[in-house]
Amino acid sequence: NGINFYDTARAYTDSEEKLNYAFEGFNEKYPRESVIIATKTQGENRKDIEKDIKISLDNLGTDYIDLYQIHNPSFCPTEGDGSGAYDALFDLYDEGIIRHIGFTSHKEELAKEAIESGLYETIQFPFSYLTGPKELAIVEMARANNVGFIAMKAMSGGLIGSSKAAYAYINSFDNVVPIWGVQRMSELDEFLSYMKDEPALDDELEEIIKKEREELQGDFCRGCGYCMPCPEGIEIFQCARMSLWIRRFPSAPSLTPESQEKMKKIEECTECRQCVSRCPYELDIPELLKKNYEDYKKILSGEIKVD
């Protein structure tokens, strides 16, 4: 039992270098062929993709990438479409530099287009037990088209409270591989324990899922960060989730002077709506920020009590 699939990206700061460091540059202890490495390019043309792959290979300390994914593009690259993006990916595949070609997106229509194109072997898309019929339809479309489905945001950006329920739910789909976004050793230990003794999606876990779906129904920020940066320096992906975060986890870390200062930045929002244009979930972010800030001020004043 263990984990052999590692997902990273050029856009994730120094994530690729850290992966290289963790595997000690690959050696007899950690043979390169013992792991599957997936990374990504935000390039949407040949020049940028060819530049990105060279940097990724160097960062990762390898001479090939198992799965190379085009990272949340503004369109679905296809053969001969004039952008040169897919043609560059295929040439890298033909040369053996990448072994599989994938597509990542937060947008339903682009994900469907990529699946139906027949050009991509995997689709990476947000999926958890908080998602609904649209996401389930994409999972089934991927299955029908023999496209692997990689579930990002499997813990919904940290809002899901039960990793056991999350694991059991995702594990009930035989064509879905999750990315858990582990940040602590304790979290890693939890998921490794589930792999050794897989939890069944029983009545108890179903009840947890039902309760959390009721609490988190409607529009809420998934914390993907695509709205950033904010011209006024507002940490949108933190501030727009505060009302949920402060109720689902111990409130003390969210009430520190530093957190209060970050929330106060919401007052500087000019409603330029740049964030709205970037949000893949089409949220009214300025309005969401206002609601969270008003709620936060009531919590600070003691008008609303939280644990």
Coordinates of C-alpha atoms in Angstrom, one line a residue, residues 45-269:
N45 CA 1.1 28.0 -27.9
R46 CA 4.1 26.0 -29.0
K47 CA 6.8 28.4 -27.8
D48 CA 5.5 28.6 -24.2
I49 CA 4.8 24.8 -24.0
E50 CA 8.3 24.0 -25.2
K51 CA 9.8 26.5 -22.8
D52 CA 7.7 25.1 -19.9
I53 CA 8.6 21.4 -20.5
K54 CA 12.3 22.2 -20.4
I55 CA 12.0 24.0 -17.0
S56 CA 9.8 21.2 -15.6
L57 CA 12.2 18.4 -16.6
D58 CA 15.0 20.3 -14.9
N59 CA 13.0 21.1 -11.8
L60 CA 11.9 17.5 -11.4
G61 CA 15.3 16.0 -12.2
T62 CA 13.9 13.6 -14.8
D63 CA 14.1 13.1 -18.6
Y64 CA 10.4 12.4 -19.1
I65 CA 7.0 13.3 -17.7
D66 CA 4.4 10.5 -17.2
L67 CA 1.4 12.8 -17.6
Y68 CA 1.7 16.3 -19.0
Q69 CA -1.4 18.4 -18.7
I70 CA -2.5 21.7 -20.2
H71 CA -3.4 23.8 -17.2
N72 CA -6.8 25.4 -17.1
P73 CA -6.5 26.9 -20.6
S74 CA -8.9 29.5 -22.0
F75 CA -9.8 27.1 -24.9
C76 CA -9.5 23.5 -25.7
P77 CA -6.4 23.0 -28.0
T78 CA -6.9 20.6 -30.9
E79 CA -4.8 19.4 -33.8
G80 CA -4.1 22.1 -36.4
D81 CA -6.2 24.8 -34.6
G82 CA -3.6 27.5 -35.3
S83 CA -2.4 27.9 -31.7
G84 CA 0.2 25.1 -32.0
A85 CA -0.5 24.1 -28.5
Y86 CA -1.8 20.5 -29.0
D87 CA 0.6 20.0 -31.9
A88 CA 3.5 20.8 -29.5
L89 CA 2.1 18.4 -26.9
F90 CA 1.8 15.6 -29.5
D91 CA 5.4 16.2 -30.7
L92 CA 6.6 15.9 -27.1
Y93 CA 4.6 12.7 -26.8
D94 CA 6.0 11.4 -30.1
E95 CA 9.6 12.1 -28.9
G96 CA 9.0 10.2 -25.7
I97 CA 9.5 13.3 -23.5
I98 CA 5.9 13.0 -22.2
R99 CA 4.0 9.7 -22.1
H100 CA 0.4 10.8 -21.8
I101 CA -1.4 14.1 -22.5
G102 CA -4.0 15.5 -20.2
F103 CA -6.3 18.5 -19.7
T104 CA -7.3 20.4 -16.6
S105 CA -10.2 22.8 -16.2
H106 CA -12.7 24.3 -13.7
K107 CA -15.1 25.0 -16.5
E108 CA -17.8 22.4 -17.4
E109 CA -18.0 23.2 -21.2
L110 CA -14.2 23.1 -21.7
A111 CA -14.0 19.8 -19.8
K112 CA -16.7 18.2 -21.9
E113 CA -15.0 19.5 -25.1
A114 CA -11.7 18.0 -24.1
I115 CA -13.3 14.7 -23.3
E116 CA -15.2 14.5 -26.6
S117 CA -12.2 15.6 -28.7
G118 CA -10.6 12.2 -28.2
L119 CA -7.2 14.0 -27.9
Y120 CA -6.7 13.8 -24.2
E121 CA -6.2 10.7 -22.0
T122 CA -7.1 12.3 -18.7
I123 CA -9.3 15.2 -17.5
Q124 CA -8.7 16.9 -14.2
F125 CA -11.7 18.6 -12.8
P126 CA -13.2 19.6 -9.3
F127 CA -15.0 16.7 -7.8
S128 CA -16.0 15.8 -4.2
Y129 CA -19.2 14.8 -2.3
L130 CA -20.2 18.4 -2.4
T131 CA -20.5 18.6 -6.1
G132 CA -23.7 18.0 -8.0
P133 CA -25.2 16.6 -11.2
K134 CA -23.0 18.5 -13.6
E135 CA -19.8 17.1 -12.2
L136 CA -21.3 13.6 -12.0
A137 CA -22.2 13.9 -15.7
I138 CA -18.6 14.7 -16.5
V139 CA -17.3 11.7 -14.6
E140 CA -19.7 9.5 -16.5
M141 CA -18.8 11.2 -19.8
A142 CA -15.1 10.5 -19.1
R143 CA -15.9 6.8 -18.4
A144 CA -17.9 6.5 -21.6
N145 CA -15.0 8.0 -23.6
N146 CA -12.3 5.9 -21.9
V147 CA -10.8 9.1 -20.4
G148 CA -9.2 9.0 -17.0
F149 CA -10.8 11.3 -14.4
I150 CA -8.5 13.0 -11.8
A151 CA -10.5 14.7 -9.0
M152 CA -9.1 18.0 -7.9
K153 CA -10.5 19.7 -4.8
A154 CA -11.5 16.3 -3.4
M155 CA -11.7 18.0 0.0
S156 CA -13.3 21.1 -1.5
G157 CA -10.4 23.3 -0.6
G158 CA -10.4 22.2 3.1
L159 CA -14.1 22.8 3.7
I160 CA -15.0 19.1 3.9
G161 CA -14.8 18.0 7.5
S162 CA -14.6 14.3 7.2
S163 CA -11.6 12.8 5.3
K164 CA -13.0 9.3 5.9
A165 CA -16.3 10.2 4.2
A166 CA -14.5 12.0 1.4
Y167 CA -12.3 8.9 0.8
A168 CA -15.2 6.5 0.9
Y169 CA -17.2 8.6 -1.6
I170 CA -14.5 9.1 -4.1
N171 CA -13.5 5.4 -3.8
S172 CA -17.0 4.4 -4.9
F173 CA -16.1 5.7 -8.4
D174 CA -13.8 3.2 -10.1
N175 CA -12.7 5.6 -12.8
V176 CA -11.7 8.5 -10.5
V177 CA -8.3 9.2 -9.0
P178 CA -8.3 11.8 -6.3
I179 CA -5.8 14.5 -5.4
W180 CA -6.2 15.1 -1.7
G181 CA -4.1 18.1 -1.3
V182 CA -2.3 16.7 1.8
Q183 CA -0.5 19.4 3.8
R184 CA 0.4 17.7 7.1
M185 CA 1.8 14.4 8.1
S186 CA -1.3 13.7 10.2
E187 CA -3.4 14.1 7.0
L188 CA -1.1 11.8 5.1
D189 CA -1.3 9.2 7.9
E190 CA -5.1 9.4 7.7
F191 CA -5.3 8.6 4.0
L192 CA -2.7 5.9 4.2
S193 CA -4.8 4.2 6.9
Y194 CA -7.8 4.3 4.7
M195 CA -5.8 2.6 1.9
K196 CA -5.0 -0.3 4.3
D197 CA -8.5 -0.6 5.7
E198 CA -10.8 1.0 3.2
P199 CA -13.9 2.6 4.7
A200 CA -17.3 1.6 3.2
L201 CA -19.8 4.2 2.3
D202 CA -22.1 3.1 5.1
D203 CA -25.1 4.8 6.7
E204 CA -23.0 6.7 9.1
L205 CA -20.8 8.3 6.4
E206 CA -23.8 8.9 4.2
E207 CA -25.3 10.9 7.1
I208 CA -22.2 13.0 7.4
I209 CA -22.2 13.7 3.6
K210 CA -25.9 14.6 3.8
K211 CA -25.4 17.0 6.6
E212 CA -22.4 18.7 5.0
R213 CA -24.3 19.1 1.7
E214 CA -27.1 20.9 3.6
E215 CA -24.6 23.2 5.3
L216 CA -22.6 24.0 2.2
Q217 CA -25.4 24.1 -0.4
G218 CA -25.5 27.1 -2.8
D219 CA -22.7 29.3 -4.0
F220 CA -19.5 29.1 -2.0
C221 CA -15.9 29.8 -2.7
R222 CA -13.9 26.6 -3.5
G223 CA -10.6 28.4 -2.8
C224 CA -9.1 27.7 -6.3
G225 CA -7.4 31.1 -6.3
Y226 CA -8.0 31.8 -10.0
C227 CA -9.6 35.1 -8.9
M228 CA -6.2 36.4 -7.7
P229 CA -4.4 38.7 -7.6
C230 CA -6.7 41.4 -6.4
P231 CA -5.6 44.9 -7.4
E232 CA -6.4 46.1 -3.8
G233 CA -4.5 43.2 -2.2
I234 CA -7.6 41.4 -0.8
E235 CA -6.9 37.7 -0.2
I236 CA -10.1 36.7 -1.9
F237 CA -9.8 33.0 -1.6
Q238 CA -9.4 33.3 2.2
C239 CA -11.8 36.2 2.9
A240 CA -14.7 34.9 0.7
R241 CA -14.8 31.6 2.7
M242 CA -14.5 33.1 6.2
S243 CA -18.1 32.6 7.3
L244 CA -17.8 28.9 6.5
W245 CA -14.3 28.4 7.8
I246 CA -14.9 30.1 11.1
R247 CA -17.9 27.8 11.9
R248 CA -16.5 24.5 10.7
F249 CA -13.1 24.7 12.4
P250 CA -11.8 26.2 15.7
S251 CA -12.5 30.0 15.4
A252 CA -9.4 31.3 17.3
P253 CA -7.0 31.2 14.3
S254 CA -9.5 33.2 12.3
L255 CA -9.9 35.9 14.9
T256 CA -6.2 36.9 15.3
P257 CA -5.1 40.6 14.6
E258 CA -3.6 39.3 11.3
S259 CA -6.9 37.7 10.2
Q260 CA -8.8 40.9 11.2
E261 CA -6.5 43.0 9.1
K262 CA -7.0 40.8 6.1
M263 CA -10.8 40.9 6.5
K264 CA -10.7 44.7 6.9
K265 CA -9.0 45.0 3.4
I266 CA -12.5 44.1 2.0
E267 CA -13.4 47.7 2.7
E268 CA -11.0 48.7 0.0
C269 CA -12.8 46.7 -2.7

